[in-house]
Amino acid sequence: MNDYIVPLCYLAAGGLFIVGLKGITQPKTARRGLQAAELGMLFAIIGTLVNKEIVDFRWIILAFVVGSAIGALMAVFVPMTAMPQRIALSHAFGALAAGLVGTAEYYNHQPEIGAFTMAAITLEVLLGFLTFTGSLMAFGKLHEILPGRPQVYRGQNVVNLLTLVVAVAAGVWLVVDPSRTYLFPVVAVLAAAFGVMLIIPIGGADMPTVISLLNSYAGLSSVAMGFALDNKALIIAGALDGSAGFLLSVIMCRAMNRSFTNVLFGAFGQADTSAAAAGVVEERPVRSASTEEAAMLLETARSVIIVPGYGLAVAQAQHRIRELADVLTRNGAQVRFAIHPVAGRMPGHMNVLLAEADVPYDQILDMDEINADFAQTDVALVVGANDVTNPAAKTNKDSPIYGMPILDVESARTVMVVKRGMKAGFAGVENELYYQDKTLMIFGDAKKVAEGLVRDLEASVHA
Ligand code: NAP
């Protein structure tokens, strides 16, 4: 009986993971996709727990209770804006688990380990410990516990490469002769050291992309673990995780017009000495307006495109902005939302927020679908977005964001920008958009400004 239950559970898990991934490609089906993936995980757990090799459930139950409690607390208390670093932590612990399982497998079975299994264990341990320390470093940089600036020194790439080569060589030697137990800690320690060295030269700005890449490594480590343990669910889930993480980092690089090698070795933000990087931008006159004045302009607008960005997420202004869109629509304006692929701090960040506020999906358009329409739009209302609207990406070859595709807000008749002050965005660069004649700055917290706009627009519509 057990011989059938386990493979059937794993087959169901694999199928549901794929259905889940397909589901989360569309906002409409994302919720169901996640539910399918959760069900898949339940099948994977059941399949593992009915395994007849388990002799005692006590430690499993303890780990299950502690792990679930920590997971639930993180889900409830970690804000959406801190999601990238939360994901980095999850990868770190997933990868640590893979590294430790590989270690246990080695010490339990050496020297009687076949070459194939030993190769799988070596790969699992290499990638597992590398991803563990690398993800912890990424977490530290994103959470600003560690300096976000790239730490570079002469000959760094050579030292890094040498560390990796020695770790891999020790691993290969172990595959040839698994009885050389002294080599195992060499592989584990050098892999962990390489994880730290890999992240040190990468700037905080590139961390979300790197986290996605580390996700891919954690997936590959799970594949190796699956081969070492002969566990099909791990092989399937690891392969999906590995390829999804890799593809996501490629997509993120493309959306920012960066190459992979540039992310890994280019040290984005290295020349981060500008005043903008320090959060202070030189004082130049801008046109600012109160919510009352902005509401009067919005009242006459027939078409409005709202551009949400990271500041909207920080302020949690999505519900107020939806209300504003409703008032504008009732007043006869066509209202749409323009989503830049890297707006916010993780892919899909803005879609999630707008879906939470029940913004109809047909009002939410991707950059490629809506960019040409800005030229025929009365008002582009930029809410807490900065880099994704910065014209320097098109015009200034020296800008670190040069080449990144941007939302073409400056071609709208009027641009309204909601932000608290003149601080730079994630890339730490100044935005010329704010100094253009057609731009009106509405200073304040996005949620408060949105509340003010709803109030003043309603008052002026009913006057
Ligand atoms: P951004 O360039 O980081 O700018 C956000 C702006 O929001 C800031 O200039 C800030 O200005 C303002 N802000 C912050 N808190 C606010 C609040 N409570 N109320 C109103 N405004 C507030 O954001 P973005 O335009 O969304 O661009 C995303 C950036 O992240 C890009 O550089 C992208 O490359 C990077 N990135 C994104 C991803 C991803 O997957 N989405 C991954 C990696 C990197 P004030 O402080 O003056 O208010």
Short mmCIF file of C-alpha atoms and ligand atoms in Angstrom, two decimals:
data_model
loop_
_atom_site.label_atom_id
_atom_site.label_comp_id
_atom_site.label_asym_id
_atom_site.label_seq_id
_atom_site.Cartn_x
_atom_site.Cartn_y
_atom_site.Cartn_z
CA MET A 1 0.00 0.00 0.00
CA ASN A 2 2.75 2.39 1.09
CA ASP A 3 4.53 1.70 -2.21
CA TYR A 4 1.62 3.36 -4.02
CA ILE A 5 0.71 6.14 -1.59
CA VAL A 6 4.12 7.83 -1.58
CA PRO A 7 4.61 8.09 -5.38
CA LEU A 8 0.95 9.09 -5.84
CA CYS A 9 1.29 11.84 -3.24
CA TYR A 10 4.50 13.08 -4.92
CA LEU A 11 2.88 12.96 -8.36
CA ALA A 12 -0.08 15.00 -7.08
CA ALA A 13 2.34 17.44 -5.41
CA GLY A 14 4.40 17.90 -8.61
CA GLY A 15 1.26 18.42 -10.72
CA LEU A 16 -0.20 20.93 -8.26
CA PHE A 17 3.09 22.88 -8.07
CA ILE A 18 3.00 23.28 -11.87
CA VAL A 19 -0.69 24.31 -11.80
CA GLY A 20 0.20 26.77 -9.02
CA LEU A 21 3.02 28.34 -11.02
CA LYS A 22 0.77 28.70 -14.05
CA GLY A 23 -1.91 30.31 -11.84
CA ILE A 24 0.34 32.99 -10.40
CA THR A 25 1.24 34.31 -13.85
CA GLN A 26 -2.12 36.19 -13.93
CA PRO A 27 -3.54 38.39 -11.13
CA LYS A 28 -7.00 36.88 -11.75
CA THR A 29 -5.86 33.31 -11.15
CA ALA A 30 -3.06 34.05 -8.65
CA ARG A 31 -5.10 33.23 -5.53
CA ARG A 32 -6.20 29.87 -6.93
CA GLY A 33 -2.64 29.21 -8.09
CA LEU A 34 -1.31 29.71 -4.59
CA GLN A 35 -4.02 27.49 -3.14
CA ALA A 36 -3.06 24.75 -5.63
CA ALA A 37 0.61 25.08 -4.62
CA GLU A 38 -0.36 24.92 -0.92
CA LEU A 39 -2.35 21.75 -1.57
CA GLY A 40 0.65 20.38 -3.45
CA MET A 41 2.85 21.07 -0.44
CA LEU A 42 0.33 19.24 1.78
CA PHE A 43 0.57 16.18 -0.49
CA ALA A 44 4.37 16.38 -0.42
CA ILE A 45 4.33 16.47 3.40
CA ILE A 46 1.84 13.58 3.63
CA GLY A 47 3.93 11.55 1.18
CA THR A 48 7.01 12.15 3.29
CA LEU A 49 5.32 11.40 6.63
CA VAL A 50 3.88 8.04 5.55
CA ASN A 51 7.38 6.91 4.64
CA LYS A 52 7.95 3.61 6.44
CA GLU A 53 11.56 4.47 7.25
CA ILE A 54 10.40 6.98 9.90
CA VAL A 55 10.80 5.32 13.30
CA ASP A 56 9.94 8.17 15.64
CA PHE A 57 7.64 11.18 15.06
CA ARG A 58 8.55 13.17 18.18
CA TRP A 59 11.26 15.38 16.64
CA ILE A 60 9.21 15.78 13.48
CA ILE A 61 6.20 17.05 15.46
CA LEU A 62 8.39 19.43 17.47
CA ALA A 63 10.01 20.85 14.30
CA PHE A 64 6.58 21.08 12.63
CA VAL A 65 5.09 23.09 15.52
CA VAL A 66 8.08 25.43 15.90
CA GLY A 67 8.46 25.96 12.12
CA SER A 68 4.74 26.59 11.60
CA ALA A 69 4.62 29.07 14.48
CA ILE A 70 7.58 31.06 13.12
CA GLY A 71 6.12 30.96 9.58
CA ALA A 72 2.71 32.15 10.78
CA LEU A 73 4.20 35.01 12.81
CA MET A 74 6.33 36.11 9.84
CA ALA A 75 3.30 36.00 7.52
CA VAL A 76 1.27 38.18 9.88
CA PHE A 77 3.87 40.69 11.03
CA VAL A 78 6.35 41.21 8.16
CA PRO A 79 5.13 44.17 6.04
CA MET A 80 4.86 43.84 2.27
CA THR A 81 7.66 46.36 1.82
CA ALA A 82 10.05 44.01 3.67
CA MET A 83 9.10 41.03 1.51
CA PRO A 84 12.43 40.79 -0.39
CA GLN A 85 14.44 40.38 2.82
CA ARG A 86 11.85 37.96 4.24
CA ILE A 87 12.24 35.86 1.10
CA ALA A 88 16.04 36.01 1.51
CA LEU A 89 15.65 34.60 5.04
CA SER A 90 13.41 31.79 3.79
CA HIS A 91 16.01 30.87 1.16
CA ALA A 92 18.74 30.96 3.77
CA PHE A 93 16.95 28.47 6.01
CA GLY A 94 15.79 26.25 3.13
CA ALA A 95 19.38 26.09 1.87
CA LEU A 96 20.73 25.45 5.39
CA ALA A 97 18.32 22.52 5.67
CA ALA A 98 19.60 21.11 2.35
CA GLY A 99 23.23 21.54 3.46
CA LEU A 100 22.58 19.83 6.81
CA VAL A 101 20.65 16.93 5.23
CA GLY A 102 23.60 16.42 2.85
CA THR A 103 26.00 16.48 5.80
CA ALA A 104 23.93 13.90 7.71
CA GLU A 105 23.68 11.70 4.62
CA TYR A 106 27.44 11.78 4.17
CA TYR A 107 28.39 10.98 7.77
CA ASN A 108 25.66 8.29 8.07
CA HIS A 109 26.74 6.40 4.96
CA GLN A 110 30.45 7.06 4.31
CA PRO A 111 32.56 5.38 3.09
CA GLU A 112 29.94 3.13 1.43
CA ILE A 113 28.60 5.82 -0.91
CA GLY A 114 28.33 5.32 -4.68
CA ALA A 115 29.91 7.94 -6.97
CA PHE A 116 26.53 9.24 -8.20
CA THR A 117 25.12 9.74 -4.69
CA MET A 118 28.37 11.29 -3.50
CA ALA A 119 28.32 13.73 -6.42
CA ALA A 120 24.72 14.66 -5.54
CA ILE A 121 25.62 15.14 -1.86
CA THR A 122 28.65 17.28 -2.77
CA LEU A 123 26.56 19.51 -5.03
CA GLU A 124 23.83 19.75 -2.40
CA VAL A 125 26.29 20.79 0.30
CA LEU A 126 28.16 23.22 -1.96
CA LEU A 127 25.02 25.00 -3.14
CA GLY A 128 23.26 24.65 0.22
CA PHE A 129 25.93 26.35 2.34
CA LEU A 130 26.77 28.89 -0.37
CA THR A 131 23.11 29.90 -0.60
CA PHE A 132 22.74 29.94 3.19
CA THR A 133 25.47 32.51 3.82
CA GLY A 134 24.78 34.39 0.56
CA SER A 135 21.10 34.80 1.45
CA LEU A 136 21.94 35.92 5.00
CA MET A 137 24.26 38.55 3.53
CA ALA A 138 21.53 39.67 1.11
CA PHE A 139 19.09 39.87 4.02
CA GLY A 140 21.59 41.98 6.01
CA LYS A 141 22.19 44.38 3.11
CA LEU A 142 18.49 44.81 2.34
CA HIS A 143 17.57 45.25 5.97
CA GLU A 144 20.43 47.74 6.34
CA ILE A 145 22.09 45.72 9.10
CA LEU A 146 25.10 45.52 6.77
CA PRO A 147 26.40 48.37 4.58
CA GLY A 148 24.51 48.36 1.27
CA ARG A 149 27.49 49.76 -0.66
CA PRO A 150 29.49 47.27 -2.74
CA GLN A 151 32.67 46.25 -0.86
CA VAL A 152 35.41 45.84 -3.43
CA TYR A 153 39.15 45.27 -3.27
CA ARG A 154 41.94 44.49 -5.72
CA GLY A 155 42.05 40.93 -7.02
CA GLN A 156 38.64 40.16 -5.50
CA ASN A 157 37.41 38.11 -8.45
CA VAL A 158 40.62 36.01 -8.39
CA VAL A 159 40.27 35.30 -4.64
CA ASN A 160 36.59 34.42 -5.09
CA LEU A 161 37.28 32.15 -8.04
CA LEU A 162 40.14 30.44 -6.22
CA THR A 163 37.91 29.71 -3.20
CA LEU A 164 35.28 28.17 -5.45
CA VAL A 165 37.86 26.13 -7.39
CA VAL A 166 39.37 24.69 -4.18
CA ALA A 167 35.89 23.84 -2.82
CA VAL A 168 34.90 22.12 -6.08
CA ALA A 169 38.26 20.27 -6.27
CA ALA A 170 37.83 18.97 -2.70
CA GLY A 171 34.30 17.88 -3.64
CA VAL A 172 35.50 16.04 -6.74
CA TRP A 173 38.15 14.28 -4.65
CA LEU A 174 35.45 13.18 -2.21
CA VAL A 175 33.44 11.72 -5.08
CA VAL A 176 36.50 9.71 -6.13
CA ASP A 177 37.21 8.62 -2.55
CA PRO A 178 34.37 9.19 -0.04
CA SER A 179 36.47 7.80 2.84
CA ARG A 180 38.54 11.04 3.00
CA THR A 181 36.32 12.52 5.72
CA TYR A 182 38.68 15.49 6.33
CA LEU A 183 37.69 16.87 2.92
CA PHE A 184 34.03 17.21 3.78
CA PRO A 185 34.40 20.18 6.18
CA VAL A 186 36.68 21.82 3.60
CA VAL A 187 33.87 21.71 1.03
CA ALA A 188 31.25 22.97 3.52
CA VAL A 189 33.36 25.80 5.00
CA LEU A 190 34.68 27.05 1.64
CA ALA A 191 31.18 26.98 0.16
CA ALA A 192 29.89 29.06 3.10
CA ALA A 193 32.82 31.48 2.72
CA PHE A 194 32.18 31.76 -1.03
CA GLY A 195 28.53 32.69 -0.34
CA VAL A 196 29.71 35.68 1.72
CA MET A 197 32.39 36.65 -0.81
CA LEU A 198 29.92 36.47 -3.69
CA ILE A 199 27.56 39.02 -2.13
CA ILE A 200 30.11 41.47 -0.64
CA PRO A 201 30.86 43.24 -3.97
CA ILE A 202 27.19 43.54 -4.96
CA GLY A 203 25.35 46.76 -4.02
CA GLY A 204 22.09 46.84 -2.06
CA ALA A 205 20.28 48.05 -5.19
CA ASP A 206 20.88 44.72 -6.90
CA MET A 207 19.90 42.57 -3.94
CA PRO A 208 16.35 41.71 -5.10
CA THR A 209 17.81 40.32 -8.35
CA VAL A 210 20.51 38.44 -6.44
CA ILE A 211 17.90 36.99 -4.07
CA SER A 212 16.07 35.62 -7.06
CA LEU A 213 19.32 34.06 -8.28
CA LEU A 214 19.99 32.57 -4.83
CA ASN A 215 16.45 31.17 -4.98
CA SER A 216 17.56 29.35 -8.10
CA TYR A 217 20.66 27.95 -6.30
CA ALA A 218 18.49 26.78 -3.37
CA GLY A 219 16.26 25.00 -5.90
CA LEU A 220 19.25 23.27 -7.50
CA SER A 221 20.48 22.25 -4.06
CA SER A 222 17.07 20.64 -3.43
CA VAL A 223 17.32 18.78 -6.76
CA ALA A 224 20.70 17.38 -5.66
CA MET A 225 19.17 16.49 -2.28
CA GLY A 226 16.33 14.72 -4.14
CA PHE A 227 18.86 12.61 -6.04
CA ALA A 228 20.86 11.87 -2.87
CA LEU A 229 17.72 10.78 -0.98
CA ASP A 230 15.94 9.33 -4.01
CA ASN A 231 13.00 11.66 -3.36
CA LYS A 232 11.05 12.55 -6.51
CA ALA A 233 9.07 15.40 -4.92
CA LEU A 234 12.29 17.18 -4.02
CA ILE A 235 13.63 16.76 -7.55
CA ILE A 236 10.45 18.19 -9.12
CA ALA A 237 10.00 21.04 -6.61
CA GLY A 238 13.71 21.89 -6.72
CA ALA A 239 13.78 21.96 -10.52
CA LEU A 240 10.72 24.24 -10.62
CA ASP A 241 12.23 26.49 -7.97
CA GLY A 242 15.61 26.54 -9.71
CA SER A 243 14.25 27.46 -13.13
CA ALA A 244 11.64 29.91 -11.81
CA GLY A 245 14.27 31.76 -9.75
CA PHE A 246 16.65 31.90 -12.70
CA LEU A 247 13.98 33.13 -15.13
CA LEU A 248 12.78 35.75 -12.65
CA SER A 249 16.27 37.17 -12.24
CA VAL A 250 16.64 37.29 -16.04
CA ILE A 251 13.28 39.13 -16.31
CA MET A 252 14.29 41.58 -13.57
CA CYS A 253 17.64 42.25 -15.25
CA ARG A 254 15.85 42.89 -18.55
CA ALA A 255 13.32 45.25 -16.96
CA MET A 256 16.23 47.26 -15.50
CA ASN A 257 18.27 46.90 -18.69
CA ARG A 258 21.14 45.27 -16.80
CA SER A 259 23.14 42.22 -17.82
CA PHE A 260 23.68 39.32 -15.44
CA THR A 261 27.42 39.83 -15.34
CA ASN A 262 26.81 43.49 -14.65
CA VAL A 263 24.68 42.60 -11.63
CA LEU A 264 27.16 40.05 -10.30
CA PHE A 265 30.39 41.92 -10.97
CA GLY A 266 29.37 45.46 -11.96
CA ALA A 267 28.75 46.88 -8.47
CA PHE A 268 25.67 48.99 -9.26
CA GLY A 269 25.74 52.14 -7.17
CA GLN A 270 29.51 51.98 -6.76
CA ALA A 271 29.81 55.60 -7.78
CA ASP A 272 27.09 56.40 -5.32
CA THR A 273 28.63 59.62 -4.14
CA SER A 274 25.99 61.96 -5.54
CA ALA A 275 23.94 64.13 -3.25
CA ALA A 276 20.90 62.26 -4.48
CA ALA A 277 22.40 59.05 -3.15
CA ALA A 278 22.70 60.62 0.25
CA GLY A 279 18.98 61.29 0.01
CA VAL A 280 19.43 65.03 -0.46
CA VAL A 281 18.93 66.61 -3.84
CA GLU A 282 20.18 70.10 -4.68
CA GLU A 283 17.60 72.84 -4.16
CA ARG A 284 15.99 73.92 -7.43
CA PRO A 285 12.58 75.46 -7.84
CA VAL A 286 9.67 73.11 -8.52
CA ARG A 287 5.97 73.82 -9.01
CA SER A 288 4.08 72.51 -6.04
CA ALA A 289 0.34 72.41 -5.46
CA SER A 290 -2.09 71.74 -2.63
CA THR A 291 -4.57 68.87 -2.87
CA GLU A 292 -7.27 71.48 -3.44
CA GLU A 293 -5.51 72.91 -6.50
CA ALA A 294 -4.73 69.44 -7.82
CA ALA A 295 -8.36 68.37 -7.33
CA MET A 296 -9.53 71.30 -9.47
CA LEU A 297 -7.30 70.14 -12.30
CA LEU A 298 -8.36 66.53 -11.87
CA GLU A 299 -12.02 67.54 -12.03
CA THR A 300 -11.62 68.70 -15.61
CA ALA A 301 -9.45 65.73 -16.67
CA ARG A 302 -11.08 63.29 -19.10
CA SER A 303 -8.29 60.73 -18.92
CA VAL A 304 -6.02 59.92 -15.99
CA ILE A 305 -3.25 57.35 -15.73
CA ILE A 306 -2.16 56.53 -12.18
CA VAL A 307 1.44 55.33 -11.78
CA PRO A 308 1.97 53.57 -8.44
CA GLY A 309 5.45 53.04 -7.01
CA TYR A 310 7.30 52.03 -3.88
CA GLY A 311 6.01 55.06 -1.90
CA LEU A 312 2.42 53.86 -2.38
CA ALA A 313 3.41 50.57 -0.76
CA VAL A 314 5.19 52.33 2.12
CA ALA A 315 2.18 54.56 2.77
CA GLN A 316 -0.29 51.69 2.22
CA ALA A 317 -2.25 54.14 0.08
CA GLN A 318 -3.77 51.57 -2.29
CA HIS A 319 -7.32 51.75 -0.82
CA ARG A 320 -7.37 55.57 -0.87
CA ILE A 321 -6.05 55.63 -4.44
CA ARG A 322 -8.80 53.20 -5.48
CA GLU A 323 -11.36 55.57 -3.92
CA LEU A 324 -9.81 58.43 -5.87
CA ALA A 325 -10.04 56.38 -9.08
CA ASP A 326 -13.73 55.70 -8.30
CA VAL A 327 -14.50 59.40 -7.79
CA LEU A 328 -12.70 60.28 -11.02
CA THR A 329 -14.59 57.58 -12.92
CA ARG A 330 -17.92 58.79 -11.52
CA ASN A 331 -16.93 62.25 -12.75
CA GLY A 332 -16.65 60.84 -16.27
CA ALA A 333 -12.88 60.35 -16.58
CA GLN A 334 -11.23 57.28 -18.00
CA VAL A 335 -8.92 55.99 -15.25
CA ARG A 336 -6.20 53.38 -15.70
CA PHE A 337 -3.19 52.19 -13.73
CA ALA A 338 0.23 51.80 -15.38
CA ILE A 339 2.49 49.12 -13.91
CA HIS A 340 6.24 49.17 -14.45
CA PRO A 341 7.78 45.68 -14.18
CA VAL A 342 10.15 46.74 -11.37
CA ALA A 343 7.96 49.30 -9.59
CA GLY A 344 8.14 48.72 -5.85
CA ARG A 345 10.60 46.25 -4.44
CA MET A 346 9.64 42.94 -5.99
CA PRO A 347 8.05 41.79 -9.24
CA GLY A 348 4.27 42.04 -9.06
CA HIS A 349 4.43 44.28 -5.96
CA MET A 350 2.02 46.87 -7.37
CA ASN A 351 -0.34 44.26 -8.83
CA VAL A 352 -0.68 42.66 -5.39
CA LEU A 353 -1.45 46.00 -3.71
CA LEU A 354 -3.99 47.05 -6.32
CA ALA A 355 -5.66 43.62 -6.23
CA GLU A 356 -5.88 43.96 -2.44
CA ALA A 357 -7.74 47.25 -2.97
CA ASP A 358 -10.10 45.55 -5.49
CA VAL A 359 -9.00 47.66 -8.46
CA PRO A 360 -10.62 45.97 -11.50
CA TYR A 361 -8.04 43.98 -13.48
CA ASP A 362 -9.01 45.60 -16.77
CA GLN A 363 -7.91 48.99 -15.35
CA ILE A 364 -4.40 47.67 -14.63
CA LEU A 365 -2.08 47.75 -17.64
CA ASP A 366 1.54 46.74 -18.06
CA MET A 367 4.10 49.28 -19.26
CA ASP A 368 4.17 47.97 -22.85
CA GLU A 369 0.37 48.10 -23.13
CA ILE A 370 -0.06 51.66 -21.88
CA ASN A 371 3.13 53.59 -22.63
CA ALA A 372 1.92 54.93 -25.97
CA ASP A 373 -1.29 56.27 -24.35
CA PHE A 374 0.42 58.82 -22.09
CA ALA A 375 0.65 61.23 -25.02
CA GLN A 376 -3.17 61.37 -25.24
CA THR A 377 -3.68 61.59 -21.47
CA ASP A 378 -4.72 64.67 -19.50
CA VAL A 379 -3.09 63.78 -16.20
CA ALA A 380 -0.40 61.26 -15.27
CA LEU A 381 -0.71 60.91 -11.49
CA VAL A 382 2.53 59.47 -10.10
CA VAL A 383 2.04 58.13 -6.58
CA GLY A 384 5.25 57.29 -4.72
CA ALA A 385 7.05 56.23 -7.91
CA ASN A 386 10.36 57.77 -8.89
CA ASP A 387 12.99 55.75 -10.80
CA VAL A 388 10.42 54.08 -13.05
CA THR A 389 9.41 57.52 -14.39
CA ASN A 390 12.87 59.08 -14.60
CA PRO A 391 13.56 60.45 -18.13
CA ALA A 392 17.32 60.22 -17.41
CA ALA A 393 16.97 56.52 -18.24
CA LYS A 394 16.38 57.64 -21.86
CA THR A 395 18.59 60.69 -22.12
CA ASN A 396 21.51 60.62 -19.67
CA LYS A 397 24.20 58.13 -20.68
CA ASP A 398 26.03 58.66 -17.38
CA SER A 399 23.02 57.78 -15.25
CA PRO A 400 23.15 54.37 -13.52
CA ILE A 401 19.62 53.74 -14.77
CA TYR A 402 20.42 54.65 -18.40
CA GLY A 403 18.75 52.16 -20.73
CA MET A 404 16.10 51.03 -18.25
CA PRO A 405 12.69 51.18 -19.97
CA ILE A 406 10.52 53.74 -18.16
CA LEU A 407 6.89 54.80 -18.03
CA ASP A 408 6.51 57.70 -20.43
CA VAL A 409 4.67 59.99 -17.97
CA GLU A 410 6.34 63.16 -19.25
CA SER A 411 4.36 62.96 -22.48
CA ALA A 412 1.05 63.43 -20.61
CA ARG A 413 -0.43 66.94 -20.68
CA THR A 414 0.03 67.39 -16.92
CA VAL A 415 2.13 65.32 -14.56
CA MET A 416 1.25 65.23 -10.84
CA VAL A 417 3.78 63.68 -8.52
CA VAL A 418 2.84 62.64 -4.99
CA LYS A 419 5.83 62.15 -2.66
CA ARG A 420 6.94 63.41 0.73
CA GLY A 421 9.88 65.54 -0.36
CA MET A 422 12.62 65.69 -2.97
CA LYS A 423 14.42 62.51 -1.93
CA ALA A 424 15.79 60.19 -4.57
CA GLY A 425 14.38 56.71 -5.21
CA PHE A 426 16.02 53.30 -4.99
CA ALA A 427 18.74 53.97 -7.57
CA GLY A 428 19.76 57.16 -5.73
CA VAL A 429 19.52 59.45 -8.76
CA GLU A 430 17.87 62.80 -9.28
CA ASN A 431 14.68 62.97 -11.38
CA GLU A 432 14.49 65.79 -13.98
CA LEU A 433 10.77 65.17 -14.33
CA TYR A 434 10.13 67.16 -11.15
CA TYR A 435 11.59 70.35 -12.63
CA GLN A 436 9.58 70.35 -15.85
CA ASP A 437 6.95 73.06 -16.41
CA LYS A 438 4.14 70.56 -16.79
CA THR A 439 4.93 68.84 -13.48
CA LEU A 440 3.08 69.65 -10.26
CA MET A 441 4.51 68.30 -7.02
CA ILE A 442 1.98 67.42 -4.30
CA PHE A 443 4.10 66.91 -1.22
CA GLY A 444 3.05 64.61 1.58
CA ASP A 445 2.55 61.02 2.59
CA ALA A 446 0.80 59.21 -0.29
CA LYS A 447 -2.11 58.03 1.87
CA LYS A 448 -2.75 61.47 3.36
CA VAL A 449 -2.50 63.17 -0.04
CA ALA A 450 -4.87 60.61 -1.57
CA GLU A 451 -7.35 61.21 1.25
CA GLY A 452 -7.08 64.95 0.63
CA LEU A 453 -7.57 64.51 -3.11
CA VAL A 454 -10.69 62.37 -2.62
CA ARG A 455 -12.13 64.90 -0.17
CA ASP A 456 -11.34 67.97 -2.29
CA LEU A 457 -12.38 66.36 -5.56
CA GLU A 458 -15.73 65.28 -4.12
CA ALA A 459 -16.26 68.76 -2.70
CA SER A 460 -15.43 70.42 -6.00
CA VAL A 461 -17.56 67.97 -8.05
CA HIS A 462 -20.57 68.60 -5.78
CA ALA A 463 -20.06 72.39 -5.64
P1 NAP B 1 11.60 54.43 -6.06
O1 NAP B 1 12.38 54.86 -7.24
O2 NAP B 1 12.30 53.66 -5.00
O3 NAP B 1 10.95 55.76 -5.45
C1 NAP B 1 10.03 55.70 -4.44
C2 NAP B 1 9.70 57.13 -4.02
O4 NAP B 1 8.62 57.05 -3.12
C3 NAP B 1 10.84 57.82 -3.32
O5 NAP B 1 11.47 58.77 -4.15
C4 NAP B 1 10.18 58.46 -2.07
O6 NAP B 1 10.39 59.86 -2.10
C5 NAP B 1 8.70 58.14 -2.24
N1 NAP B 1 8.08 57.73 -0.99
C6 NAP B 1 8.57 56.93 -0.02
N2 NAP B 1 7.69 56.81 0.99
C7 NAP B 1 6.62 57.55 0.65
C8 NAP B 1 5.38 57.82 1.27
N3 NAP B 1 5.05 57.32 2.48
N4 NAP B 1 4.49 58.63 0.64
C9 NAP B 1 4.79 59.17 -0.57
N5 NAP B 1 5.96 58.94 -1.21
C10 NAP B 1 6.85 58.14 -0.61
O7 NAP B 1 10.33 53.56 -6.49
P2 NAP B 1 9.84 53.04 -7.90
O8 NAP B 1 9.65 54.18 -8.84
O9 NAP B 1 8.70 52.14 -7.60
O10 NAP B 1 11.07 52.23 -8.48
C11 NAP B 1 11.46 50.97 -7.97
C12 NAP B 1 12.96 50.91 -7.84
O11 NAP B 1 13.31 49.70 -7.17
C13 NAP B 1 13.67 50.90 -9.19
O12 NAP B 1 14.91 51.56 -9.10
C14 NAP B 1 13.90 49.41 -9.40
O13 NAP B 1 14.98 49.14 -10.29
C15 NAP B 1 14.21 48.98 -8.00
N6 NAP B 1 14.03 47.53 -7.86
C16 NAP B 1 12.79 47.00 -8.00
C17 NAP B 1 12.65 45.62 -7.97
C18 NAP B 1 11.32 44.97 -8.21
O14 NAP B 1 11.31 43.78 -8.46
N7 NAP B 1 10.23 45.69 -8.17
C19 NAP B 1 13.74 44.81 -7.76
C20 NAP B 1 15.00 45.43 -7.61
C21 NAP B 1 15.12 46.77 -7.65
P3 NAP B 1 10.27 60.73 -0.76
O15 NAP B 1 11.17 60.09 0.24
O16 NAP B 1 10.69 62.11 -1.16
O17 NAP B 1 8.84 60.66 -0.32
#
